[in-house]
Amino acid sequence: MRGVLVSLSLLFVVRPLTGWLAQLGSAAGPRERVVTAFFGIRGIGSLFYLSYALGAQTFHVPAEELWAVVAFTVLVSVVLHGVTASPVISRLDRLRLLRAKRDPATGPEPDEVDIANQRL
């Protein structure tokens, strides 16, 4: 149970918060920063990093427990982000298009560049 709580806090608190903080001052709009922070960097690299860490250090937690937490986190991340990525990105694209159409500088028929330049 402790491993599940660690995994879920990594996916829903730690990664989104650090991803959001890392983007402060970027050109992305607030909605874009939230989406990028939520999806973050894919977790498959965690398997490599854990393997390296276990070879270089000793930990006070059994290696099997660490492998279980990392594997569970990657699995939940792949499923969660696989299910939510397309609808979330489609929503951002629709919002960009609406904002571009309302922008007096782009007119009623904005091109792809006009749409892509909209910050959400």
PDB file of C-alpha atoms in Angstrom:
ATOM      1  CA  MET A   1       0.000   0.000   0.000  1.00  0.00           C
ATOM      2  CA  ARG A   2       2.838   2.387   0.803  1.00  0.00           C
ATOM      3  CA  GLY A   3       4.267   1.829  -2.693  1.00  0.00           C
ATOM      4  CA  VAL A   4       0.922   2.690  -4.306  1.00  0.00           C
ATOM      5  CA  LEU A   5       0.744   5.945  -2.326  1.00  0.00           C
ATOM      6  CA  VAL A   6       4.301   6.827  -3.351  1.00  0.00           C
ATOM      7  CA  SER A   7       3.506   6.058  -6.974  1.00  0.00           C
ATOM      8  CA  LEU A   8       0.308   8.108  -7.026  1.00  0.00           C
ATOM      9  CA  SER A   9       1.959  11.050  -5.283  1.00  0.00           C
ATOM     10  CA  LEU A  10       4.751  10.943  -7.884  1.00  0.00           C
ATOM     11  CA  LEU A  11       2.216  10.983 -10.720  1.00  0.00           C
ATOM     12  CA  PHE A  12      -0.254  13.502  -9.322  1.00  0.00           C
ATOM     13  CA  VAL A  13       1.848  15.781  -7.094  1.00  0.00           C
ATOM     14  CA  VAL A  14       5.625  15.575  -7.486  1.00  0.00           C
ATOM     15  CA  ARG A  15       5.977  15.391 -11.268  1.00  0.00           C
ATOM     16  CA  PRO A  16       3.224  17.927 -12.059  1.00  0.00           C
ATOM     17  CA  LEU A  17       4.496  20.384  -9.445  1.00  0.00           C
ATOM     18  CA  THR A  18       8.139  20.167 -10.520  1.00  0.00           C
ATOM     19  CA  GLY A  19       7.124  20.309 -14.189  1.00  0.00           C
ATOM     20  CA  TRP A  20       5.012  23.400 -13.552  1.00  0.00           C
ATOM     21  CA  LEU A  21       7.770  25.110 -11.549  1.00  0.00           C
ATOM     22  CA  ALA A  22      10.343  24.319 -14.234  1.00  0.00           C
ATOM     23  CA  GLN A  23       8.236  26.194 -16.792  1.00  0.00           C
ATOM     24  CA  LEU A  24       7.838  29.425 -14.860  1.00  0.00           C
ATOM     25  CA  GLY A  25       8.945  32.260 -17.097  1.00  0.00           C
ATOM     26  CA  SER A  26       8.507  30.211 -20.274  1.00  0.00           C
ATOM     27  CA  ALA A  27       6.554  31.431 -23.286  1.00  0.00           C
ATOM     28  CA  ALA A  28       3.830  28.818 -22.720  1.00  0.00           C
ATOM     29  CA  GLY A  29       0.475  29.955 -21.412  1.00  0.00           C
ATOM     30  CA  PRO A  30      -0.923  28.772 -18.063  1.00  0.00           C
ATOM     31  CA  ARG A  31      -3.078  25.986 -19.534  1.00  0.00           C
ATOM     32  CA  GLU A  32      -0.191  24.727 -21.636  1.00  0.00           C
ATOM     33  CA  ARG A  33       2.083  24.684 -18.579  1.00  0.00           C
ATOM     34  CA  VAL A  34      -0.456  22.663 -16.583  1.00  0.00           C
ATOM     35  CA  VAL A  35      -0.885  20.111 -19.386  1.00  0.00           C
ATOM     36  CA  THR A  36       2.866  19.804 -19.941  1.00  0.00           C
ATOM     37  CA  ALA A  37       3.481  19.473 -16.206  1.00  0.00           C
ATOM     38  CA  PHE A  38       0.822  16.762 -15.871  1.00  0.00           C
ATOM     39  CA  PHE A  39       2.103  14.663 -18.760  1.00  0.00           C
ATOM     40  CA  GLY A  40       5.751  15.331 -17.959  1.00  0.00           C
ATOM     41  CA  ILE A  41       8.592  13.197 -19.186  1.00  0.00           C
ATOM     42  CA  ARG A  42       7.662   9.595 -19.759  1.00  0.00           C
ATOM     43  CA  GLY A  43       8.646   7.272 -16.915  1.00  0.00           C
ATOM     44  CA  ILE A  44      10.361   4.451 -18.798  1.00  0.00           C
ATOM     45  CA  GLY A  45      13.742   6.079 -18.069  1.00  0.00           C
ATOM     46  CA  SER A  46      12.998   5.433 -14.401  1.00  0.00           C
ATOM     47  CA  LEU A  47      13.789   1.765 -14.974  1.00  0.00           C
ATOM     48  CA  PHE A  48      17.279   2.657 -16.188  1.00  0.00           C
ATOM     49  CA  TYR A  49      17.867   5.119 -13.348  1.00  0.00           C
ATOM     50  CA  LEU A  50      16.752   2.637 -10.708  1.00  0.00           C
ATOM     51  CA  SER A  51      18.969  -0.054 -12.194  1.00  0.00           C
ATOM     52  CA  TYR A  52      21.928   2.315 -12.130  1.00  0.00           C
ATOM     53  CA  ALA A  53      21.184   3.503  -8.587  1.00  0.00           C
ATOM     54  CA  LEU A  54      20.882  -0.027  -7.242  1.00  0.00           C
ATOM     55  CA  GLY A  55      24.244  -0.897  -8.788  1.00  0.00           C
ATOM     56  CA  ALA A  56      25.929   2.182  -7.330  1.00  0.00           C
ATOM     57  CA  GLN A  57      24.371   2.472  -3.850  1.00  0.00           C
ATOM     58  CA  THR A  58      22.747   0.506  -1.104  1.00  0.00           C
ATOM     59  CA  PHE A  59      19.312   1.545   0.110  1.00  0.00           C
ATOM     60  CA  HIS A  60      17.380   0.941   3.309  1.00  0.00           C
ATOM     61  CA  VAL A  61      14.472  -0.357   1.250  1.00  0.00           C
ATOM     62  CA  PRO A  62      14.586  -3.795  -0.404  1.00  0.00           C
ATOM     63  CA  ALA A  63      15.392  -3.641  -4.120  1.00  0.00           C
ATOM     64  CA  GLU A  64      12.277  -5.696  -4.902  1.00  0.00           C
ATOM     65  CA  GLU A  65      10.086  -3.032  -3.297  1.00  0.00           C
ATOM     66  CA  LEU A  66      11.801  -0.278  -5.266  1.00  0.00           C
ATOM     67  CA  TRP A  67      11.356  -2.235  -8.522  1.00  0.00           C
ATOM     68  CA  ALA A  68       7.684  -2.789  -7.699  1.00  0.00           C
ATOM     69  CA  VAL A  69       7.053   0.916  -7.032  1.00  0.00           C
ATOM     70  CA  VAL A  70       8.865   2.041 -10.178  1.00  0.00           C
ATOM     71  CA  ALA A  71       7.192  -0.589 -12.380  1.00  0.00           C
ATOM     72  CA  PHE A  72       3.754   0.265 -10.950  1.00  0.00           C
ATOM     73  CA  THR A  73       4.385   3.982 -11.464  1.00  0.00           C
ATOM     74  CA  VAL A  74       5.413   3.432 -15.094  1.00  0.00           C
ATOM     75  CA  LEU A  75       2.407   1.176 -15.708  1.00  0.00           C
ATOM     76  CA  VAL A  76      -0.090   3.642 -14.223  1.00  0.00           C
ATOM     77  CA  SER A  77       1.591   6.501 -16.081  1.00  0.00           C
ATOM     78  CA  VAL A  78       1.396   4.713 -19.432  1.00  0.00           C
ATOM     79  CA  VAL A  79      -2.282   3.839 -18.952  1.00  0.00           C
ATOM     80  CA  LEU A  80      -3.317   7.199 -17.463  1.00  0.00           C
ATOM     81  CA  HIS A  81      -1.480   9.309 -20.003  1.00  0.00           C
ATOM     82  CA  GLY A  82      -2.364   6.995 -22.874  1.00  0.00           C
ATOM     83  CA  VAL A  83      -6.058   7.432 -22.130  1.00  0.00           C
ATOM     84  CA  THR A  84      -5.968  11.169 -21.454  1.00  0.00           C
ATOM     85  CA  ALA A  85      -3.360  12.543 -23.903  1.00  0.00           C
ATOM     86  CA  SER A  86      -5.486  12.651 -27.069  1.00  0.00           C
ATOM     87  CA  PRO A  87      -8.585  14.253 -25.509  1.00  0.00           C
ATOM     88  CA  VAL A  88      -6.528  16.843 -23.613  1.00  0.00           C
ATOM     89  CA  ILE A  89      -4.409  17.820 -26.625  1.00  0.00           C
ATOM     90  CA  SER A  90      -7.530  17.946 -28.832  1.00  0.00           C
ATOM     91  CA  ARG A  91      -9.135  20.304 -26.330  1.00  0.00           C
ATOM     92  CA  LEU A  92      -6.075  22.568 -26.339  1.00  0.00           C
ATOM     93  CA  ASP A  93      -6.110  22.582 -30.149  1.00  0.00           C
ATOM     94  CA  ARG A  94      -9.812  23.564 -30.196  1.00  0.00           C
ATOM     95  CA  LEU A  95      -9.171  26.352 -27.681  1.00  0.00           C
ATOM     96  CA  ARG A  96      -6.244  27.613 -29.764  1.00  0.00           C
ATOM     97  CA  LEU A  97      -8.409  27.678 -32.895  1.00  0.00           C
ATOM     98  CA  LEU A  98     -11.208  29.555 -31.110  1.00  0.00           C
ATOM     99  CA  ARG A  99      -8.780  32.078 -29.679  1.00  0.00           C
ATOM    100  CA  ALA A 100      -7.131  32.573 -33.087  1.00  0.00           C
ATOM    101  CA  LYS A 101     -10.520  33.167 -34.721  1.00  0.00           C
ATOM    102  CA  ARG A 102     -11.333  35.823 -32.104  1.00  0.00           C
ATOM    103  CA  ASP A 103      -7.963  37.532 -32.494  1.00  0.00           C
ATOM    104  CA  PRO A 104      -8.370  40.640 -34.681  1.00  0.00           C
ATOM    105  CA  ALA A 105      -4.801  40.230 -35.949  1.00  0.00           C
ATOM    106  CA  THR A 106      -5.545  36.823 -37.516  1.00  0.00           C
ATOM    107  CA  GLY A 107      -9.051  37.342 -38.876  1.00  0.00           C
ATOM    108  CA  PRO A 108     -11.857  34.788 -39.158  1.00  0.00           C
ATOM    109  CA  GLU A 109      -9.704  32.243 -41.046  1.00  0.00           C
ATOM    110  CA  PRO A 110      -6.384  31.927 -39.200  1.00  0.00           C
ATOM    111  CA  ASP A 111      -3.640  29.794 -40.715  1.00  0.00           C
ATOM    112  CA  GLU A 112      -1.680  27.071 -38.895  1.00  0.00           C
ATOM    113  CA  VAL A 113       0.986  29.496 -37.704  1.00  0.00           C
ATOM    114  CA  ASP A 114      -1.625  31.865 -36.274  1.00  0.00           C
ATOM    115  CA  ILE A 115      -3.247  28.960 -34.430  1.00  0.00           C
ATOM    116  CA  ALA A 116       0.062  27.561 -33.142  1.00  0.00           C
ATOM    117  CA  ASN A 117       1.074  30.984 -31.810  1.00  0.00           C
ATOM    118  CA  GLN A 118      -1.950  31.234 -29.537  1.00  0.00           C
ATOM    119  CA  ARG A 119      -0.963  30.916 -25.875  1.00  0.00           C
ATOM    120  CA  LEU A 120      -3.468  29.268 -23.580  1.00  0.00           C
TER     121      LEU A 120
END
